Coordinates of C-alpha atoms in Angstrom, one line a residue:
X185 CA -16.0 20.5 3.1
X186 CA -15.9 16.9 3.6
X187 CA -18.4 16.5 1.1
X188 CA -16.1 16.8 -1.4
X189 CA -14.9 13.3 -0.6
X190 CA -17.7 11.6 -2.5
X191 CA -17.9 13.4 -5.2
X192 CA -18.0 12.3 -8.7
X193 CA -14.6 12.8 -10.7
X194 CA -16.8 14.8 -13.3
X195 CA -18.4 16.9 -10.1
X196 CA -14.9 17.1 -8.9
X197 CA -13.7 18.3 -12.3
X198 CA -16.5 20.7 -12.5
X199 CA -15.7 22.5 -9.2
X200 CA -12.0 22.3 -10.2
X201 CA -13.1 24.1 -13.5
X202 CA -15.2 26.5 -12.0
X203 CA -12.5 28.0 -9.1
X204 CA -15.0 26.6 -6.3
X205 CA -12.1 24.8 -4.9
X206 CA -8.5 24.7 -5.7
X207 CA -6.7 21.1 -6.3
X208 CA -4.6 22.2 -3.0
X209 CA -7.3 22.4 -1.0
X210 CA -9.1 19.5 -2.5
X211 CA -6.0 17.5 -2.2
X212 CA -5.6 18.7 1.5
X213 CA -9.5 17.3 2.6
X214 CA -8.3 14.1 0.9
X215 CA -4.8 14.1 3.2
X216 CA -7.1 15.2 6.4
X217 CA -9.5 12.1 6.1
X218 CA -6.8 9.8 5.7
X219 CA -4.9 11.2 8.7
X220 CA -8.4 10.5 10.4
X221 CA -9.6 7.5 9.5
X222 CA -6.8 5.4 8.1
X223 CA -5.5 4.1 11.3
X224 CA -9.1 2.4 11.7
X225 CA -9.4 2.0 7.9
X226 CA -5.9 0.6 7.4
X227 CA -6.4 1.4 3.3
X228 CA -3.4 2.8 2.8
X229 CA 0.2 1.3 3.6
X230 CA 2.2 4.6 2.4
X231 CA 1.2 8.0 2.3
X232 CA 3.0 11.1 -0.1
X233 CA 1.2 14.3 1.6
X234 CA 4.3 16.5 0.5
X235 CA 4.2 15.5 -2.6
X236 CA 0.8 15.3 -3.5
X237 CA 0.3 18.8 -2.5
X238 CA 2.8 19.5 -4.9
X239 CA 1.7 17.8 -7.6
X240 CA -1.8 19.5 -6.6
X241 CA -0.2 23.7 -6.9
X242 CA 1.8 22.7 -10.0
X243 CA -2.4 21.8 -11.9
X244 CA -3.5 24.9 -10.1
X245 CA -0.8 26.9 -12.2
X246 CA -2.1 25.2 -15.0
X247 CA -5.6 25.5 -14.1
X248 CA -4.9 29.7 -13.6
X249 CA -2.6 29.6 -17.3
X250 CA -5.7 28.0 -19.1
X251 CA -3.9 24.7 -19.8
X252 CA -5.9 22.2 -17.8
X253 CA -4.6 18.9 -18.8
X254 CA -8.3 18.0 -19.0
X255 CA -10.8 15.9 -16.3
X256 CA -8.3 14.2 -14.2
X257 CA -5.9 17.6 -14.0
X258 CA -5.7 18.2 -10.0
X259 CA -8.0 15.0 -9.1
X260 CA -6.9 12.9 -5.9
X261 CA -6.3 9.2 -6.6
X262 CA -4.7 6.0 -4.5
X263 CA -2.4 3.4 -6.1
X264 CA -2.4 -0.3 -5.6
X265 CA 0.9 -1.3 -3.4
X266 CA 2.1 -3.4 -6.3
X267 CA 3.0 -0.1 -8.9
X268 CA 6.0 1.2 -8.7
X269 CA 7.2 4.0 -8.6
X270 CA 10.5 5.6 -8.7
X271 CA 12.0 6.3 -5.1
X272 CA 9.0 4.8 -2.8
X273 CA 8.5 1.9 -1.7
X274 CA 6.3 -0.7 -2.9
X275 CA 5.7 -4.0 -1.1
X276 CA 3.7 -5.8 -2.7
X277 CA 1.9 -6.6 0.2
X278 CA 4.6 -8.1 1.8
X279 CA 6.6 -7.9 4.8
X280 CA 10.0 -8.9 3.4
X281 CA 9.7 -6.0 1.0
X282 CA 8.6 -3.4 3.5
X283 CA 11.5 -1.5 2.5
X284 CA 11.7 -2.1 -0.7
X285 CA 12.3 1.2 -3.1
X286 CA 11.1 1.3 -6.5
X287 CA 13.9 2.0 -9.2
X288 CA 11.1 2.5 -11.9
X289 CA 7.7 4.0 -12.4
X290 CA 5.0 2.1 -13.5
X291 CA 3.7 2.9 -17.4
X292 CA 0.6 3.5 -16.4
X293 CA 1.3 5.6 -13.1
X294 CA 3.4 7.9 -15.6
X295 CA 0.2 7.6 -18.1
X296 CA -1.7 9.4 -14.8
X297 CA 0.8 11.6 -14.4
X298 CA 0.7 13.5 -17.4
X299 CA -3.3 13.5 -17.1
X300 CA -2.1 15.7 -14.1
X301 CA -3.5 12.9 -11.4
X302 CA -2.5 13.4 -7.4
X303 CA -0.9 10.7 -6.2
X304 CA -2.2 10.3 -2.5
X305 CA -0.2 7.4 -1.7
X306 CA -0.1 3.5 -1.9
X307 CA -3.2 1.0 -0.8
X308 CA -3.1 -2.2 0.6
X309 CA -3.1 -5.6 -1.2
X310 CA -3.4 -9.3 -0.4
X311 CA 0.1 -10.2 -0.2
X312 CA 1.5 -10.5 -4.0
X313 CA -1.8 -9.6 -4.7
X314 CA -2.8 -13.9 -4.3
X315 CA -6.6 -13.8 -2.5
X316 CA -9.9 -12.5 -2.9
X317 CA -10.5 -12.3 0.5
X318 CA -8.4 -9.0 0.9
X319 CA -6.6 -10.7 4.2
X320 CA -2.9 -9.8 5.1
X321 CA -1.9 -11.7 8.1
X322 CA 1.2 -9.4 8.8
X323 CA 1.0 -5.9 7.3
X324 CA -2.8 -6.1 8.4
X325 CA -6.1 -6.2 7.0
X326 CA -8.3 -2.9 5.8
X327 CA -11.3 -2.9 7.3
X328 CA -14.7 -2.6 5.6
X329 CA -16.2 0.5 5.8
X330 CA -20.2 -0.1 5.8
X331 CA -20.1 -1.6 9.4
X332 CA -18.8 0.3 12.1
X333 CA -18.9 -2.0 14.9
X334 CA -17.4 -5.2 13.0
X335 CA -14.1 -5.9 11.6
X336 CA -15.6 -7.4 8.3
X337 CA -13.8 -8.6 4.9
X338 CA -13.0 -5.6 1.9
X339 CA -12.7 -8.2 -0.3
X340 CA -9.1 -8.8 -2.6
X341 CA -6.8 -8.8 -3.7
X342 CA -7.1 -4.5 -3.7
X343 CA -8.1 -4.2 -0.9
X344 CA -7.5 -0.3 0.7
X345 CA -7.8 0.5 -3.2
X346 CA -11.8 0.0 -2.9
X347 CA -12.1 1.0 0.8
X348 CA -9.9 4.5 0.1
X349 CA -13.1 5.3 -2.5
X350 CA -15.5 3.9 -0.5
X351 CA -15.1 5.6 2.6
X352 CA -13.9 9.1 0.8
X353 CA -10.3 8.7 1.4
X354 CA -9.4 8.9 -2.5
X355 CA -12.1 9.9 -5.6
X356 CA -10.3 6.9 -7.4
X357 CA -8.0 4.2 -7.1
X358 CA -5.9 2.0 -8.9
X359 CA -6.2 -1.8 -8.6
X360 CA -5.1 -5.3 -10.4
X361 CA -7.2 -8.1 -11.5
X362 CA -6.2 -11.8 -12.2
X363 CA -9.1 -13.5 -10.4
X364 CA -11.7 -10.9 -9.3
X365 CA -9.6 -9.0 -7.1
X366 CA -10.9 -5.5 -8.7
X367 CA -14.7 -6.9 -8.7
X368 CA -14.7 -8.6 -5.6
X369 CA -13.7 -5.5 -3.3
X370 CA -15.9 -3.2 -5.2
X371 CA -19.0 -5.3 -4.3
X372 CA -18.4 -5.5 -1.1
X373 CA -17.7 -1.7 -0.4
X374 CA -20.1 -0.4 -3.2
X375 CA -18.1 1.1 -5.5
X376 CA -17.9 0.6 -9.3
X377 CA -15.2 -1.4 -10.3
X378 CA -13.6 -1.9 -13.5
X379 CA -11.1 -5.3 -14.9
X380 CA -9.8 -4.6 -18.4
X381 CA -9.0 -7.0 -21.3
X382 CA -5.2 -8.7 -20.4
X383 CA -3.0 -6.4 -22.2
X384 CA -5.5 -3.2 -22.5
X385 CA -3.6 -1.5 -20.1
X386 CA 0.4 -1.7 -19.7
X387 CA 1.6 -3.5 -17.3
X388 CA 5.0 -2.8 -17.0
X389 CA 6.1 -1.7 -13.9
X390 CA 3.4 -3.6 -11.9
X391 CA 4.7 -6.2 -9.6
X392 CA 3.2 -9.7 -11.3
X393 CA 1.7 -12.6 -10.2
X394 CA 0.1 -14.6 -13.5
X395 CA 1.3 -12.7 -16.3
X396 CA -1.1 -14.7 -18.8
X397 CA -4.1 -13.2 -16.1
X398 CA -2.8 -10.2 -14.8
X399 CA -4.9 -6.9 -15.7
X400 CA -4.9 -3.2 -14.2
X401 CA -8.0 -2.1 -13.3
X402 CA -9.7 1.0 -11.5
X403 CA -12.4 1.8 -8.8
X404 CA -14.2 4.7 -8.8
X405 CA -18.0 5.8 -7.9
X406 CA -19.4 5.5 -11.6
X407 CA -19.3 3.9 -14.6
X408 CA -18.8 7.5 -16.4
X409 CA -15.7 8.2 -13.8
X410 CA -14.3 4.8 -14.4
X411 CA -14.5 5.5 -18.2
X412 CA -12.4 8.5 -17.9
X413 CA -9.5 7.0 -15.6
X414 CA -9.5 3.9 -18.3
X415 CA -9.0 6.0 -21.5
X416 CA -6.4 8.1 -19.1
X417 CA -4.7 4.9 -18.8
X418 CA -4.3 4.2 -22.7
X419 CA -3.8 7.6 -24.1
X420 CA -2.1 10.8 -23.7
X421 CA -4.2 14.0 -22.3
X422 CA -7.0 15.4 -24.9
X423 CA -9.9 18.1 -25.2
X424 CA -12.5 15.2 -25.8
X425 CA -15.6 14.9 -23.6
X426 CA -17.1 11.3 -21.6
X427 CA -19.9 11.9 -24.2
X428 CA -17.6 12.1 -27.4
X429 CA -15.5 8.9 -26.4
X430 CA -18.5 7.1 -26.0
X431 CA -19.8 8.9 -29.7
X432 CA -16.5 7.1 -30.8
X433 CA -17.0 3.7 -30.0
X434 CA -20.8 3.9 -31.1
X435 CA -22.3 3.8 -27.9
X436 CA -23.7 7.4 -27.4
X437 CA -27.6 7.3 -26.4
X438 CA -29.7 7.7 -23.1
X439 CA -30.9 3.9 -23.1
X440 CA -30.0 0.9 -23.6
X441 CA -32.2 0.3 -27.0
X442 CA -30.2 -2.3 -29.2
X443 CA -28.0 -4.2 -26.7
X444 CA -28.4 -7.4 -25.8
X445 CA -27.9 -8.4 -22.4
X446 CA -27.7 -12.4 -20.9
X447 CA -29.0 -13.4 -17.8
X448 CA -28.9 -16.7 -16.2
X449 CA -31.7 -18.5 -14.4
X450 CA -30.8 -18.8 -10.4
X451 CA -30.1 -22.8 -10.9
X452 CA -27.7 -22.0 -13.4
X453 CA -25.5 -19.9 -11.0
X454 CA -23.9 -23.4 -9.5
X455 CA -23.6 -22.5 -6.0
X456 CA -25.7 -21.0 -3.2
X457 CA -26.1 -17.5 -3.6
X458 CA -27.6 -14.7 -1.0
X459 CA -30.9 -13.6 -1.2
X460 CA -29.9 -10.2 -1.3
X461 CA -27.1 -10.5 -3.8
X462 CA -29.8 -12.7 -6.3
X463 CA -32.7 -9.4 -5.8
X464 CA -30.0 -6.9 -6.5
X465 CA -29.1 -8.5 -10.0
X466 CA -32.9 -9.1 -10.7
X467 CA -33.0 -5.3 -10.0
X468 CA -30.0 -4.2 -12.4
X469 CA -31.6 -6.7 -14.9
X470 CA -35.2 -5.2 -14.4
X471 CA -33.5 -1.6 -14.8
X472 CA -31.8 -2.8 -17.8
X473 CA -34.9 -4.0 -19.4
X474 CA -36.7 -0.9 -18.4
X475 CA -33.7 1.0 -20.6
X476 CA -34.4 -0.9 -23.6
X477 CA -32.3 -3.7 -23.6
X478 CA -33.1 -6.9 -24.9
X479 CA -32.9 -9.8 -22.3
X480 CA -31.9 -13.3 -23.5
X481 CA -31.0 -16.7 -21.4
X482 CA -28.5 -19.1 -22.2
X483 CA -26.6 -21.9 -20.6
X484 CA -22.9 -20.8 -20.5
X485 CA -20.8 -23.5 -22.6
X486 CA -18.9 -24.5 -19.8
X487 CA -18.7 -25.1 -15.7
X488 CA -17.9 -21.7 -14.0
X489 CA -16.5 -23.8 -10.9
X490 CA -14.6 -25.6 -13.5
X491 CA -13.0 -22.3 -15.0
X492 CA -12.5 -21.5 -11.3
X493 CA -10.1 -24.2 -10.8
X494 CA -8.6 -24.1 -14.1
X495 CA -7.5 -20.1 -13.5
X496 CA -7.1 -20.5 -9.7
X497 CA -4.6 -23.1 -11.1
X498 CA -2.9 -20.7 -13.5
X499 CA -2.4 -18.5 -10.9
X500 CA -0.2 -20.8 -8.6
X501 CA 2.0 -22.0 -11.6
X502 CA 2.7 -18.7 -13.0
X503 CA 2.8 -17.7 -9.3
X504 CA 5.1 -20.3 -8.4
X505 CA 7.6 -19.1 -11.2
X506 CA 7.4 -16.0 -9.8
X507 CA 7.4 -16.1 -5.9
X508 CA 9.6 -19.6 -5.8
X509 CA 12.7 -18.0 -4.4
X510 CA 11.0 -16.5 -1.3
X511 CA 8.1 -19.3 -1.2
X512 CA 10.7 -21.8 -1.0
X513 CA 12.7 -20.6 2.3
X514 CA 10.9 -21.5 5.1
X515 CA 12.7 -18.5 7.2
X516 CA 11.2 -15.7 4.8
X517 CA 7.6 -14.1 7.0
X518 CA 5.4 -14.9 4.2
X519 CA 1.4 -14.7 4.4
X520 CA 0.3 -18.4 5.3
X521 CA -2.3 -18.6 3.2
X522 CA -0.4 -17.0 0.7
X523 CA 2.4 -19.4 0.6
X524 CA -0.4 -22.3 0.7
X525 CA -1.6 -20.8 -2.9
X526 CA 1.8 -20.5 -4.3
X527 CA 3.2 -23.4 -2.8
X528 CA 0.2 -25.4 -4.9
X529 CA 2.1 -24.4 -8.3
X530 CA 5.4 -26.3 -7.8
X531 CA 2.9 -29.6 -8.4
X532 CA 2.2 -28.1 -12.1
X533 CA 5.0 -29.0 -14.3
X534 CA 6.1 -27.7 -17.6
X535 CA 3.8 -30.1 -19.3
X536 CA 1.0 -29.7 -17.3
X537 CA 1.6 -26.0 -17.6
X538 CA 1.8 -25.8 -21.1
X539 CA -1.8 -27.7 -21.3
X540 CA -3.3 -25.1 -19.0
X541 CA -2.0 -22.3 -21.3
X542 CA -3.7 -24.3 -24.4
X543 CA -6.8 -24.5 -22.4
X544 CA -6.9 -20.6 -21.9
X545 CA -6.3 -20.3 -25.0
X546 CA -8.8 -22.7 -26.1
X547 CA -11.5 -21.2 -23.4
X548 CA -10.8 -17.2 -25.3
X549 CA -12.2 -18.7 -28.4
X550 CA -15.4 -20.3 -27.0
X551 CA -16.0 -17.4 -24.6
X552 CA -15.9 -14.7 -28.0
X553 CA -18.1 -17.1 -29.9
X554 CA -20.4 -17.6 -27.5
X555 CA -20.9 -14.0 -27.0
X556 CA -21.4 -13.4 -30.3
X557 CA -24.9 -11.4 -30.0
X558 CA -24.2 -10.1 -26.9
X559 CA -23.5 -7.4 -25.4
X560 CA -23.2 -8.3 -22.0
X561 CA -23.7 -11.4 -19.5
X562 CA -25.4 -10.0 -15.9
X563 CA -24.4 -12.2 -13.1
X564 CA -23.1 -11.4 -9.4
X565 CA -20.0 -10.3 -8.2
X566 CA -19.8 -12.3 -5.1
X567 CA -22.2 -14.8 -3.7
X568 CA -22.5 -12.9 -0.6
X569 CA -22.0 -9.8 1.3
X570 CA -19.0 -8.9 3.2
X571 CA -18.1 -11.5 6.2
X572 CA -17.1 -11.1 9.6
X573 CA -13.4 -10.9 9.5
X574 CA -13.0 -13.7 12.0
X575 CA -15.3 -16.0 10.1
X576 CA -13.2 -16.4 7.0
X577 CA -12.5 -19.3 5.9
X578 CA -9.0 -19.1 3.8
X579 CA -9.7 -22.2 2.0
X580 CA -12.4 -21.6 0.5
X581 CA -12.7 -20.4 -2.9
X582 CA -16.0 -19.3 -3.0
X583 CA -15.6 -15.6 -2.7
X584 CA -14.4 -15.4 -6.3
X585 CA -16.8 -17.9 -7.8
X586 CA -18.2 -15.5 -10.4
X587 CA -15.2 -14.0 -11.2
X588 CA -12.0 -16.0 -11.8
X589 CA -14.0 -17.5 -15.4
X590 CA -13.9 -14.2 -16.5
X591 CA -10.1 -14.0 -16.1
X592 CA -10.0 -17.6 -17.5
X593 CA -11.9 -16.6 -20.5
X594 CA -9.9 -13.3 -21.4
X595 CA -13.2 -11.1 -20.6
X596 CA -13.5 -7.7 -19.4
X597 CA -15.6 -7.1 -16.3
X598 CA -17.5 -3.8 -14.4
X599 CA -19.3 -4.5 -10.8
X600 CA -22.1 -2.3 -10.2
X601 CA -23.5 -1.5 -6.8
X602 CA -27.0 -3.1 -6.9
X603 CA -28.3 -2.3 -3.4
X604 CA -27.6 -3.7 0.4
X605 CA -28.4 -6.4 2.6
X606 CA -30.9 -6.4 5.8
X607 CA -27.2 -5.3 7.3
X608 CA -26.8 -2.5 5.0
X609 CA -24.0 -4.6 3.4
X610 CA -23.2 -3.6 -0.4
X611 CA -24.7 -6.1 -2.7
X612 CA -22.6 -5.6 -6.3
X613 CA -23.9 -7.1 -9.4
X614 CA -20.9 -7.6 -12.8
X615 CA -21.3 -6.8 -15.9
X616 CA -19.2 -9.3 -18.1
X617 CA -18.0 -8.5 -22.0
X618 CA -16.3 -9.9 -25.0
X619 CA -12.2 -9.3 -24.8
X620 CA -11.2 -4.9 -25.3
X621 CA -15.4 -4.3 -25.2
X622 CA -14.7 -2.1 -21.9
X623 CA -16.8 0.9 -23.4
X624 CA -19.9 -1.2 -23.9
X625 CA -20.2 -1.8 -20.3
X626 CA -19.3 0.9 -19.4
X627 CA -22.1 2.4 -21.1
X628 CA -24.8 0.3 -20.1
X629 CA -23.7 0.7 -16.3
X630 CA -23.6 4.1 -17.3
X631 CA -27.6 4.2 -18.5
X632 CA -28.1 2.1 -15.5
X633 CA -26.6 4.4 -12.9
X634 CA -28.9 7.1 -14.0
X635 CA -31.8 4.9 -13.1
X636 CA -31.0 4.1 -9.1
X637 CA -29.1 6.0 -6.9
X638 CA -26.9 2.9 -5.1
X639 CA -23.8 4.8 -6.3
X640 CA -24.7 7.8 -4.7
X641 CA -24.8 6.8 -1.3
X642 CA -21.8 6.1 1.2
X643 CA -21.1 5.1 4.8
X644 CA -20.9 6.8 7.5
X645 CA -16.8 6.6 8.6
X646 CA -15.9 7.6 12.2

């Protein structure tokens, strides 16, 4: 049965559809995995069995009535610590709010909701959601599932999010992006993970950190299963199919015939990548190719490890503005690392603050012309594979080189599992778009997910 737990949402669906398994007693294999490995896992912070099994009979009434709300009626799915919802608690991440109880649902919690979604419970985060390392120093860190023996890195800031899907503990999961933390943890656990366009997806009732950056994202196993959760996200329950949204945006077709996909050379990348993470994108850009797409190089217009800086500062000033009352009292048990990055906003006044929203601005205007063309730029998700917990360096900002420009630009992003390392360690590869172009990458992942079978596989947990 536990072979359910890596099933594809539309598999899932299917089975769903044709009585093979109820939503209870999908919901149940869900609950029993988590009760088994989440002590070792550490993905989740909260878990809702009594409700989630009630949320699961109520769409196998519907199911029975012939009113299934449609593919994600009755479908198990995890939610990033920093949504709220109405009577749990949600922490953030963070110790002093261990306790805290939610006096509002999120939007786009109640969005799943009426797509008939189960609720499992809520998955760690980086405290406040500030590091792409996925550490927490005092509610703990999730462990990476690929290596059994080693406490390794899941990458951040949504952490149990990508390990709950990655290990079979959730067929999806909500997550939040403002500087890779949706990409970063689904390269290094081998999921697919999906950062939407800055106000794509409602954001009210997610606890913030940048609001200029902030962006609610989803990992699942595919690029067709992250498609479904994002149009769940934006719109109310219909009869439509995967292959009729895509026949809506213009994007139906088996290949990739007519998009134009950018590449850069290996010197261009501006800082030492892996071996294994530069043969995995050649391979998604070889597979690509293969599909029909036409390949192009160009020099990006600007640094990435300048865009870097420029969001990572951003983040601390918005973050500062934020956080300042709890930053600021030394006597408040506050991630170290965390308060180091928020502490670094209280340097950026008004002025300077102002310039750096001008600059974003500015940088969302050269990105869209400079795509112009293009369909998508293939690059890495991380430079590397997923580190030895105890090896981590907190001050480095390497982890999220190739993401935080996308964030600084106002792109949407998708990472792709593109193979493993000599360690069996997940290599990911991104896909990177102009702004509210989610559908076109999720389409080419979508052609080139039917070419390998990297999303098919998972480890081995217990």
């Amino acid at each position: 049965m536990d072979n359910y737990a890596f099933c594809s949402i539309i598999e899932l669906a299917a089975h769903l559809e044709l009585k093979n398994i109820s939503a209870e007693a999908l919901t149940r294999i869900f609950l029993s995995r988590i009760d088994k490995h989440n002590q070792l896992l550490n993905a989740y912070i909260n878990v809702f069995p009594e409700q989630a099994l009630e949320q699961a009979r109520e769409s196998d009434v519907r199911r029975k009535k012939g009113m299934s709300l449609g593919w994600l009626d009755g479908i198990p799915m995890g939610i990033k610590d920093l949504c709220e919802i109405e009577g749990s608690i949600t922490t953030g991440g963070s110790k002093e709010w261990i306790n805290r109880i939610s006096t509002e649902t999120a939007e786009v919690i109640e969005k799943l909701r009426a797509h008939g979604v189960v609720i499992l419970g809520k998955t760690h985060t980086v405290e406040w959601a500030f590091g792409g390392w996925g550490t927490n120093a005092l509610l703990g860190t999730p462990r990476n599932p690929w290596d059994r023996w080693q406490h390794r890195i899941p990458g951040g800031s949504s952490s149990g999010s990508a390990v709950a899907v990655a290990a079979g503990l959730a067929a999806a999961a909500i997550g939040t992006d403002t500087g890779g933390s949706v990409r970063i943890p689904a390269a290094l656990n081998s999921v697919t993970g999906l950062k939407t366009t800055v106000g794509r997806i409602a954001t009210q009732g997610v606890l913030p950190l940048s609001h200029s950056l902030d962006s609610v994202g989803v990992f699942t196993r595919c690029a067709d299963d992250a498609a479904i959760v994002f149009d769940a996200m934006m719109n109310a329950p219909a009869q439509s199919r995967l292959q009729e949204n895509y026949r809506i945006h213009g994007l139906e077709g088996a290949d990739l015939g007519g998009k134009v996909i950018c590449v850069l050379p290996d010197e261009q990348y501006e800082t030492q990548v892996q071996r294994s993470v530069r043969l995995g994108v050649r391979d998604m850009v070889r597979m690509a190719e293969m599909a029909g797409a036409k390949l192009v190089r160009k020099a990006l217009p600007f640094s990435m490890e300048t865009a870097m800086n420029n969001c990572g500062r951003l983040i601390a000033a918005e973050g500062w503005r934020v956080h300042k009352e709890h930053i600021a009292d030394p006597e408040k048990q506050i991630d170290p690392n965390v308060r180091q990055r928020v502490l670094a906003g209280q340097n950026i006044d008004d002025r300077n603050y102002a310039e750096l929203l001008a600059q974003h601005a500015a940088m969302k205007t050269i990105w869209q012309e400079w795509m112009d063309g293009v369909d998508a730029l293939l690059i890495p998700a991380t430079p590397f594979t997923a580190l030895p917990l105890n090896q981590v360096d907190e001050n480095s900002t390497s982890i999220g080189f190739f993401t935080r420009f996308v964030n600084w630009t106002g792109a949407c992003a998708l990472s792709i599992q593109a193979g493993f390392d000599p360690q069996n360690l997940p290599v990911g590869a991104q896909l990177v778009g102009k702004a509210n172009h989610e559908y076109t990458l999720l389409q080419i992942a979508s052609v080139i997910q039917r070419m390998t079978a990297w999303h098919a596989y998972h480890p081995m947990v217990g």
